[in-house]
Coordinates of C-alpha atoms in Angstrom, one line a residue:
X1 CA 1.4 -4.9 19.1
X2 CA 2.3 -3.6 22.6
X3 CA 1.5 0.1 23.5
X4 CA 4.8 1.7 22.5
X5 CA 4.7 4.5 20.2
X6 CA 6.2 4.3 16.6
X7 CA 7.9 7.4 15.1
X8 CA 7.7 7.8 11.4
X9 CA 11.0 8.8 9.7
X10 CA 8.8 11.0 7.2
X11 CA 7.9 13.5 10.0
X12 CA 11.0 13.7 12.0
X13 CA 12.4 17.1 11.6
X14 CA 16.2 17.9 11.7
X15 CA 16.9 21.4 12.8
X16 CA 19.6 23.6 14.4
X17 CA 19.1 24.9 17.9
X18 CA 19.7 28.3 19.0
X19 CA 22.9 29.3 20.5
X20 CA 21.9 31.9 23.2
X21 CA 23.7 31.9 26.4
X22 CA 21.9 29.9 29.2
X23 CA 22.0 31.0 32.8
X24 CA 23.9 28.9 35.4
X25 CA 21.5 27.7 38.1
X26 CA 23.5 29.1 41.1
X27 CA 24.7 32.6 39.4
X28 CA 23.2 35.5 37.5
X29 CA 25.9 35.3 35.1
X30 CA 25.3 33.8 31.7
X31 CA 27.3 30.5 31.1
X32 CA 29.0 30.6 27.6
X33 CA 28.0 27.8 25.1
X34 CA 30.6 25.4 23.8
X35 CA 29.8 24.1 20.3
X36 CA 29.0 20.5 19.1
X37 CA 29.4 19.7 15.5
X38 CA 26.2 17.7 15.6
X39 CA 23.1 19.0 17.3
X40 CA 20.5 16.2 16.9
X41 CA 20.8 13.0 18.5
X42 CA 18.3 10.0 18.7
X43 CA 17.2 8.2 21.6
X44 CA 18.8 4.5 21.7
X45 CA 21.9 5.5 19.8
X46 CA 24.7 3.8 21.5
X47 CA 27.6 5.2 19.6
X48 CA 26.7 8.6 18.7
X49 CA 30.1 10.5 17.9
X50 CA 30.5 14.2 18.2
X51 CA 33.0 17.2 18.2
X52 CA 33.2 19.7 20.8
X53 CA 35.0 23.3 20.6
X54 CA 34.8 26.7 22.4
X55 CA 33.6 29.7 20.4
X56 CA 37.0 31.6 21.1
X57 CA 39.0 28.5 20.2
X58 CA 40.4 28.2 23.7
X59 CA 42.3 25.2 24.7
X60 CA 40.3 22.4 26.1
X61 CA 43.1 20.3 27.4
X62 CA 42.4 18.8 30.8
X63 CA 38.8 19.8 30.5
X64 CA 36.2 17.6 32.2
X65 CA 32.8 17.1 30.4
X66 CA 29.7 15.5 32.1
X67 CA 25.8 15.4 31.1
X68 CA 23.8 17.7 33.3
X69 CA 21.8 15.8 36.1
X70 CA 18.8 13.9 34.5
X71 CA 20.0 14.1 31.1
X72 CA 19.5 10.8 29.0
X73 CA 23.3 11.0 27.9
X74 CA 26.2 8.9 29.0
X75 CA 29.8 9.9 28.0
X76 CA 31.6 6.7 27.1
X77 CA 34.6 8.2 25.8
X78 CA 36.4 11.8 25.8
X79 CA 39.6 12.8 24.5
X80 CA 40.7 16.6 24.3
X81 CA 43.7 17.8 22.4
X82 CA 44.4 21.7 22.1
X83 CA 41.0 23.4 21.1
X84 CA 39.0 20.3 20.2
X85 CA 37.4 17.3 22.0
X86 CA 36.3 14.1 20.6
X87 CA 33.1 12.5 22.4
X88 CA 31.6 9.2 22.1
X89 CA 28.0 9.3 23.7
X90 CA 25.4 6.9 24.5
X91 CA 21.8 8.4 24.2
X92 CA 19.4 6.5 26.4
X93 CA 16.0 5.7 25.8
X94 CA 14.5 7.7 28.4
X95 CA 11.4 9.7 27.1
X96 CA 8.1 8.0 28.3
X97 CA 5.8 6.3 25.9
X98 CA 3.3 8.9 24.6
X99 CA 0.7 6.1 23.8
X100 CA 0.1 7.1 20.2
X101 CA 1.6 6.0 16.7
X102 CA 2.9 9.3 15.8
X103 CA 3.7 11.8 18.7
X104 CA 2.4 15.3 17.8
X105 CA 4.2 17.6 17.8
X106 CA 7.6 15.6 17.5
X107 CA 9.6 17.9 19.5
X108 CA 13.3 17.3 20.4
X109 CA 14.4 18.0 24.1
X110 CA 17.5 20.0 24.7
X111 CA 19.9 18.8 27.1
X112 CA 23.3 20.1 28.1
X113 CA 26.7 18.9 28.5
X114 CA 28.8 20.7 31.2
X115 CA 32.2 21.7 30.4
X116 CA 34.8 22.8 33.2
X117 CA 38.3 23.7 32.3
X118 CA 41.4 23.2 34.7
X119 CA 41.1 27.1 35.3
X120 CA 37.6 26.6 36.6
X121 CA 35.9 28.4 33.6
X122 CA 32.7 26.7 32.8
X123 CA 30.6 26.2 29.4
X124 CA 27.6 24.4 28.3
X125 CA 27.0 22.6 25.0
X126 CA 23.4 21.9 24.1
X127 CA 22.4 18.6 22.6
X128 CA 19.0 18.1 21.1
X129 CA 17.6 14.6 21.6
X130 CA 14.8 13.2 19.4
X131 CA 12.1 11.1 21.3
X132 CA 12.0 7.7 19.8
X133 CA 10.3 4.6 21.7
X134 CA 11.1 0.9 21.5
X135 CA 9.2 -1.0 18.9
X136 CA 8.0 -4.4 20.4
X137 CA 5.6 -7.2 19.5
X138 CA 5.1 -9.9 22.4
X139 CA 4.8 -13.8 21.6
X140 CA 1.5 -14.7 20.0
X141 CA 0.8 -11.2 18.7
X142 CA -0.2 -10.4 14.9
X143 CA 0.5 -6.9 14.1
X144 CA -0.1 -5.3 11.0
X145 CA 2.5 -2.7 9.7
X146 CA 1.0 0.1 8.0
X147 CA 3.8 2.7 8.4
X148 CA 6.4 2.0 5.9
X149 CA 9.1 4.3 7.3
X150 CA 10.0 4.0 11.1
X151 CA 12.7 5.2 13.3
X152 CA 13.2 3.6 16.5
X153 CA 15.1 3.4 19.7
X154 CA 15.2 -0.3 19.9
X155 CA 13.1 -3.3 18.3
X156 CA 12.2 -6.4 20.4
X157 CA 10.3 -9.1 18.8
X158 CA 9.4 -12.2 20.7
X159 CA 9.5 -15.9 19.3
X160 CA 5.9 -16.4 17.9
X161 CA 5.0 -13.0 17.4
X162 CA 4.5 -11.7 13.6
X163 CA 4.5 -8.5 11.5
X164 CA 2.4 -8.5 8.6
X165 CA 2.7 -5.9 5.9
X166 CA -0.4 -3.8 5.3
X167 CA 1.2 -1.1 3.1
X168 CA 1.8 -0.7 -0.6
X169 CA 5.2 0.6 -0.3
X170 CA 8.5 -1.2 0.8
X171 CA 9.1 -1.3 4.8
X172 CA 12.1 0.6 5.7
X173 CA 13.0 0.5 9.5
X174 CA 16.0 2.2 11.1
X175 CA 16.8 1.4 14.7
X176 CA 19.3 3.5 16.5
X177 CA 20.1 0.8 19.1
X178 CA 19.8 -2.9 19.2
X179 CA 17.2 -5.1 17.4
X180 CA 16.3 -8.6 18.5
X181 CA 13.9 -10.3 16.0
X182 CA 12.8 -13.7 17.0
X183 CA 9.3 -13.7 15.6
X184 CA 8.4 -13.3 11.7
X185 CA 7.9 -10.8 9.1
X186 CA 5.4 -11.9 6.4
X187 CA 5.8 -9.8 3.3
X188 CA 4.4 -12.3 1.0
X189 CA 0.9 -11.3 -0.7
X190 CA -2.2 -12.9 0.0
X191 CA -5.1 -11.1 -1.7
X192 CA -3.4 -8.0 -2.6
X193 CA 0.3 -6.8 -3.2
X194 CA 2.2 -5.6 -0.1
X195 CA 5.4 -3.6 0.7
X196 CA 6.4 -2.8 -2.9
X197 CA 5.4 -6.0 -4.7
X198 CA 4.0 -5.6 -8.1
X199 CA 0.3 -6.8 -9.0
X200 CA 0.2 -9.8 -11.2
X201 CA -1.6 -9.6 -14.5
X202 CA -5.2 -10.5 -14.9
X203 CA -6.5 -13.0 -17.3
X204 CA -4.7 -12.2 -20.6
X205 CA -2.7 -9.1 -19.1
X206 CA 1.1 -8.7 -18.4
X207 CA 2.2 -8.4 -14.8
X208 CA 2.6 -5.1 -13.3
X209 CA 6.1 -4.0 -12.4
X210 CA 7.8 -2.9 -15.5
X211 CA 10.9 -5.0 -16.5
X212 CA 10.2 -7.3 -13.7
X213 CA 6.6 -8.3 -14.7
X214 CA 5.9 -11.4 -16.7
X215 CA 4.3 -11.0 -20.1
X216 CA 0.9 -12.5 -20.8
X217 CA 0.6 -15.8 -22.5
X218 CA -0.9 -16.0 -26.4
X219 CA -3.6 -18.1 -27.7
X220 CA -4.6 -19.4 -24.3
X221 CA -0.9 -20.4 -23.4
X222 CA 0.2 -19.9 -19.6
X223 CA 1.5 -16.4 -18.5
X224 CA 5.3 -16.0 -17.8
X225 CA 6.4 -15.7 -13.9
X226 CA 7.5 -12.3 -12.6
X227 CA 11.1 -11.9 -11.4
X228 CA 12.8 -10.9 -8.1
X229 CA 16.4 -10.8 -8.6
X230 CA 16.7 -13.8 -11.0
X231 CA 14.5 -14.0 -14.1
X232 CA 11.2 -15.6 -14.1
X233 CA 10.5 -18.6 -16.1
X234 CA 8.5 -18.3 -19.4
X235 CA 5.0 -20.2 -19.5
X236 CA 5.2 -23.6 -21.2
X237 CA 1.8 -23.0 -23.0
X238 CA -1.6 -24.5 -21.9
X239 CA -1.6 -26.5 -24.9
X240 CA 1.6 -28.1 -24.3
X241 CA 3.4 -26.5 -27.2
X242 CA 7.1 -25.3 -26.5
X243 CA 7.3 -21.8 -26.5
X244 CA 3.6 -21.0 -26.3
X245 CA 3.8 -19.2 -23.0
X246 CA 4.6 -15.8 -22.1
X247 CA 8.0 -14.7 -21.5
X248 CA 9.3 -14.7 -17.9
X249 CA 9.9 -11.2 -16.2
X250 CA 13.5 -9.8 -16.2
X251 CA 15.5 -9.5 -13.1
X252 CA 16.0 -6.3 -11.5
X253 CA 18.5 -4.1 -13.3
X254 CA 20.2 -2.8 -10.2
X255 CA 22.2 -4.0 -7.2
X256 CA 20.4 -5.8 -4.6
X257 CA 19.3 -3.3 -2.0
X258 CA 20.1 -0.1 -4.1
X259 CA 16.3 0.4 -4.4
X260 CA 15.7 0.0 -0.8
X261 CA 18.4 2.5 -0.1
X262 CA 16.3 5.1 -2.2
X263 CA 13.5 6.2 -0.1
X264 CA 11.8 7.8 -3.0
X265 CA 11.1 4.5 -4.6
X266 CA 8.1 2.5 -4.1
X267 CA 8.4 -0.6 -6.4
X268 CA 11.2 -2.4 -5.0
X269 CA 9.5 -5.9 -4.6
X270 CA 9.1 -8.7 -6.9
X271 CA 7.5 -8.3 -10.4
X272 CA 3.8 -9.7 -11.0
X273 CA 3.4 -12.9 -12.9
X274 CA 1.7 -12.5 -16.4
X275 CA -2.0 -13.7 -16.8
X276 CA -3.2 -16.3 -19.2
X277 CA -6.4 -16.7 -21.0
X278 CA -7.8 -18.6 -17.9
X279 CA -6.2 -17.3 -14.9
X280 CA -4.4 -14.3 -13.2
X281 CA -0.5 -14.0 -12.3
X282 CA 0.8 -13.9 -8.8
X283 CA 1.6 -10.9 -6.9
X284 CA 5.3 -9.9 -6.4
X285 CA 6.7 -10.3 -2.9
X286 CA 7.4 -7.4 -0.7
X287 CA 10.6 -5.8 0.2
X288 CA 12.1 -5.0 3.6
X289 CA 15.1 -2.7 4.8
X290 CA 16.1 -3.4 8.5
X291 CA 18.9 -1.6 10.0
X292 CA 20.1 -1.5 13.5
X293 CA 23.0 0.6 14.6
X294 CA 23.6 -1.6 17.5
X295 CA 23.4 -5.3 17.3
X296 CA 21.1 -7.2 14.9
X297 CA 20.0 -10.5 16.3
X298 CA 17.7 -12.6 14.1
X299 CA 18.1 -16.1 15.2
X300 CA 15.0 -18.1 15.2
X301 CA 13.4 -15.2 13.2
X302 CA 11.6 -15.8 9.9
X303 CA 11.4 -13.3 7.0
X304 CA 9.0 -14.4 3.9
X305 CA 9.3 -12.2 0.7
X306 CA 8.0 -14.9 -1.5
X307 CA 5.8 -14.3 -4.5
X308 CA 2.4 -15.8 -4.5
X309 CA 1.2 -18.2 -6.9
X310 CA -0.6 -17.7 -10.2
X311 CA -4.2 -19.0 -10.8
X312 CA -4.9 -21.4 -13.7
X313 CA -2.5 -20.7 -16.3
X314 CA -1.1 -17.6 -14.9
X315 CA 2.7 -17.1 -13.9
X316 CA 3.9 -17.0 -10.3
X317 CA 5.0 -13.7 -8.8
X318 CA 8.6 -12.9 -8.2
X319 CA 10.2 -12.7 -4.9
X320 CA 10.8 -9.2 -3.1
X321 CA 14.1 -7.9 -1.8
X322 CA 15.6 -8.0 1.6
X323 CA 18.4 -6.0 3.1
X324 CA 19.6 -6.5 6.6
X325 CA 22.1 -4.5 8.3
X326 CA 23.7 -4.3 11.8
X327 CA 26.8 -2.5 13.1
X328 CA 27.3 -4.8 16.0
X329 CA 26.9 -8.5 16.1
X330 CA 24.7 -9.9 13.2
X331 CA 22.9 -13.2 13.1
X332 CA 20.6 -13.7 10.1
X333 CA 17.0 -15.2 10.1
X334 CA 15.7 -17.9 8.2
X335 CA 14.7 -16.3 4.8
X336 CA 12.0 -17.5 2.4
X337 CA 12.5 -15.8 -0.8
X338 CA 11.2 -18.1 -3.6
X339 CA 9.1 -17.1 -6.7
X340 CA 5.3 -17.9 -6.6
X341 CA 4.3 -21.2 -8.0
X342 CA 2.8 -21.0 -11.4
X343 CA -0.8 -22.1 -12.4
X344 CA -0.9 -25.0 -15.1
X345 CA 1.9 -24.6 -17.7
X346 CA 2.7 -21.0 -16.3
X347 CA 6.0 -19.8 -15.5
X348 CA 7.4 -19.7 -12.0
X349 CA 8.3 -16.3 -10.5
X350 CA 12.0 -15.7 -10.1
X351 CA 13.9 -16.1 -6.9
X352 CA 15.8 -13.2 -4.8
X353 CA 18.8 -13.5 -2.6
X354 CA 18.9 -11.5 0.7
X355 CA 21.7 -9.0 1.2
X356 CA 23.3 -8.7 4.8
X357 CA 25.5 -5.9 5.7
X358 CA 27.2 -6.6 9.0
X359 CA 30.4 -7.8 10.9
X360 CA 29.3 -11.5 9.7
X361 CA 26.9 -11.1 7.0
X362 CA 26.2 -13.4 4.3
X363 CA 26.7 -11.0 1.5
X364 CA 27.1 -7.3 0.9
X365 CA 29.8 -5.4 2.9
X366 CA 31.1 -6.1 6.5
X367 CA 33.2 -3.6 8.2
X368 CA 35.6 -4.6 11.2
X369 CA 34.1 -2.1 13.5
X370 CA 35.6 -4.0 16.5
X371 CA 39.0 -2.4 15.4
X372 CA 37.8 1.1 14.6
X373 CA 38.3 3.9 16.8
X374 CA 35.8 6.8 16.3
X375 CA 38.2 9.4 17.9
X376 CA 41.8 9.5 16.4
X377 CA 44.9 11.8 16.6
X378 CA 46.0 10.7 13.1
X379 CA 45.3 12.1 9.7
X380 CA 44.2 9.0 8.5
X381 CA 41.8 6.3 9.6
X382 CA 42.0 2.5 8.5
X383 CA 39.2 0.8 7.3
X384 CA 39.1 -3.2 6.6
X385 CA 36.5 -5.7 6.2
X386 CA 34.9 -8.0 3.5
X387 CA 32.9 -7.6 0.6
X388 CA 31.2 -10.2 -1.7
X389 CA 32.7 -8.5 -5.0
X390 CA 33.6 -5.3 -6.5
X391 CA 34.9 -2.3 -4.9
X392 CA 34.2 -0.5 -1.5
X393 CA 34.5 3.5 -1.8
X394 CA 34.4 6.1 0.8
X395 CA 33.2 9.4 0.1
X396 CA 32.6 12.8 2.1
X397 CA 29.7 15.0 0.8
X398 CA 29.8 13.0 -2.5
X399 CA 33.4 13.4 -3.2
X400 CA 35.5 10.2 -3.4
X401 CA 38.2 10.0 -0.7
X402 CA 39.5 6.4 -0.8
X403 CA 38.6 3.2 -2.4
X404 CA 39.9 -0.5 -2.3
X405 CA 38.8 -3.4 -4.3
X406 CA 37.6 -6.7 -2.7
X407 CA 40.5 -9.0 -3.3
X408 CA 39.8 -12.5 -2.2
X409 CA 36.5 -11.1 -0.5
X410 CA 38.5 -8.8 1.9
X411 CA 39.2 -5.1 1.5
X412 CA 41.6 -2.6 3.4
X413 CA 42.1 1.2 2.9
X414 CA 43.5 4.4 4.4
X415 CA 41.3 7.2 4.4
X416 CA 42.4 10.9 4.8
X417 CA 40.8 13.0 7.4
X418 CA 40.0 16.5 8.0
X419 CA 40.7 18.1 11.6
X420 CA 37.3 17.8 13.3
X421 CA 34.3 15.7 12.7
X422 CA 34.4 13.6 9.5
X423 CA 31.2 12.0 8.2
X424 CA 32.2 9.1 5.7
X425 CA 29.6 7.7 3.4
X426 CA 30.5 4.2 2.3
X427 CA 29.4 2.8 -1.1
X428 CA 29.5 -0.6 -2.7
X429 CA 30.4 -0.6 -6.4
X430 CA 29.8 -3.5 -8.6
X431 CA 29.2 -4.1 -12.3
X432 CA 25.6 -3.5 -11.8
X433 CA 26.0 -0.1 -10.3
X434 CA 26.7 1.5 -6.8
X435 CA 24.6 1.4 -3.6
X436 CA 25.1 2.9 -0.4
X437 CA 26.1 0.6 2.7
X438 CA 24.3 0.6 5.7
X439 CA 26.9 -0.4 8.3
X440 CA 28.3 2.4 10.4
X441 CA 27.9 4.2 13.6
X442 CA 25.5 7.1 12.2
X443 CA 22.9 7.7 9.7
X444 CA 22.8 10.3 7.1
X445 CA 19.5 12.3 6.4
X446 CA 18.6 13.6 3.1
X447 CA 15.8 15.2 1.3
X448 CA 13.7 12.7 -0.6
X449 CA 11.3 13.7 -3.3
X450 CA 7.7 13.6 -2.1
X451 CA 8.7 13.6 1.8
X452 CA 7.9 16.6 3.9
X453 CA 11.1 15.8 6.1
X454 CA 14.5 14.5 5.5
X455 CA 14.6 10.7 5.5
X456 CA 17.6 8.2 6.4
X457 CA 19.4 7.6 3.0
X458 CA 22.4 5.4 4.1
X459 CA 24.7 4.6 7.2
X460 CA 27.9 6.7 7.8
X461 CA 31.1 6.3 9.9
X462 CA 31.6 9.4 11.9
X463 CA 35.0 9.9 13.2
X464 CA 36.8 12.9 14.9
X465 CA 40.4 13.7 14.1
X466 CA 41.8 15.8 16.9
X467 CA 44.7 17.2 14.7
X468 CA 44.7 21.0 14.0

C-alpha cells in the first residue's frame, strides 16, 4: 500500500466548535460570527450542503460569501433569501499525509467563510474540517486490510493491485469523494475466516454462524453447506443414502445489506459448513460495504466473497455479503459470490447476490440525483428513482415524512421540508424488513454499541429550504 494515511471511523470524534468572536486581521474590532447548521466537514466531500444564518436574524440578501485565503473550501453554489443562505461546498483533500495509519490526535482544522453584506458589514462562519487522506494501492501491490472501519477522502486502486482481508469483522469503508477500484478485493477465506465469515465446523461439528451454519452429518454422513443469502444444500451422506447428510444452513433472515448498515454487527458474512465424521466444513465468505459520496467506478475490478470448500465429507461455506453504493456514476465490478464446494457427499454452500445502490445499480435503490437540487425555495422536494421491490420511505430524525411504492421498478414522491437544513434519511422497506439506503450527499453518524465514537450508519439527503 502506498504511504497514505488511513483514518479509522471508530476514532473520528464529532464535536461542535466554540463560537467566540474572532479578530479581523486588519482591525482591533471583533468580527461577529455567522452560524452554520453543520459544523463538521470531511476532506474530499464534494457536495457538502450547509445553511448559513446571522445571529441577529438580519437579512442576507445580496451577501457575498467566500472562503478565507488558503482554506480547503470551494463555494460551488450560493443562494440567499431573507435571513438564510443555502451553500453547496466542496471540501478539498488538502491536509498533508501524516505517514501513519491513524493520526493521533485526530484534530479538525477550523476554517472561515467570509460573509460581506451590501451594507459593508462583515461576518465570519467557522467550519471544522476533519483530515482524511486518500486511500490508494498501486498495481502489483498486495495489501492486507486489518482496519475494518475506514473513512477516506478518496480511494484509488490500480489494476493489478489487491486488498486482502485480515480482520474478523466486516470491512466497512466510507469514501467522501470518488472511488476508483480497478484491482481486486479478496474476502474469501483461506486458512481462517475473514471479514465476518463464520468458521466451518470441525469433524462432527456444526458450522459456526447461527442459523446460517450447516448442521453436522450423522453416522459418518457429509455435513450440510452453510448459507449466504440462499440456503446451503444438505449433505448427501457419505454412505450414499438419501437424507443421510446434515441439513443445509438457512439463508440470512434480513435484507441484503441490513447487517452491513449496522456497524455494531460482526457476523455479516456467510455461514460455515457443517463437519462430517471425516472432515471439516468450509468457512463462510467475508462481507464488504463500500460507499462513495462521489462516483464509484469499479469497471475492471473484482470482488470475491465466496465461501471456502469443505474437507472430506464437510459442507462448503456460504458466500458473504456485498453492498456497493455511489451517489454519482456507478459501475459495478466482477463479483464472485458462490458458496464453497463440498467435500465428498457434503452439501455446497449457499450463494449470495450483491446489492448495488446508485444511479445505475443492479439492485437496491437508485436515486436520480442528477435532477436533485439541494438548495430550494419550495416547501417540498421531489425524489424519484428506481427500486428493485418494496417501498422507499423518507424519515427525519426517525419520523416518517413520505413514502412511495416501487411500481414497475420506479418510485416518485414529494417530501415536505422545514425551513433551514433538512437531513432526510432514506430507507428501503421489503417483506424481509427495512434497511438504510447508502445513496445521498451526506452521511449520518450515530452512536454504536461498543464503539468509542460515533460511526456512519447510513447516507442522507441534505437539502436547504430557504423559505421562512
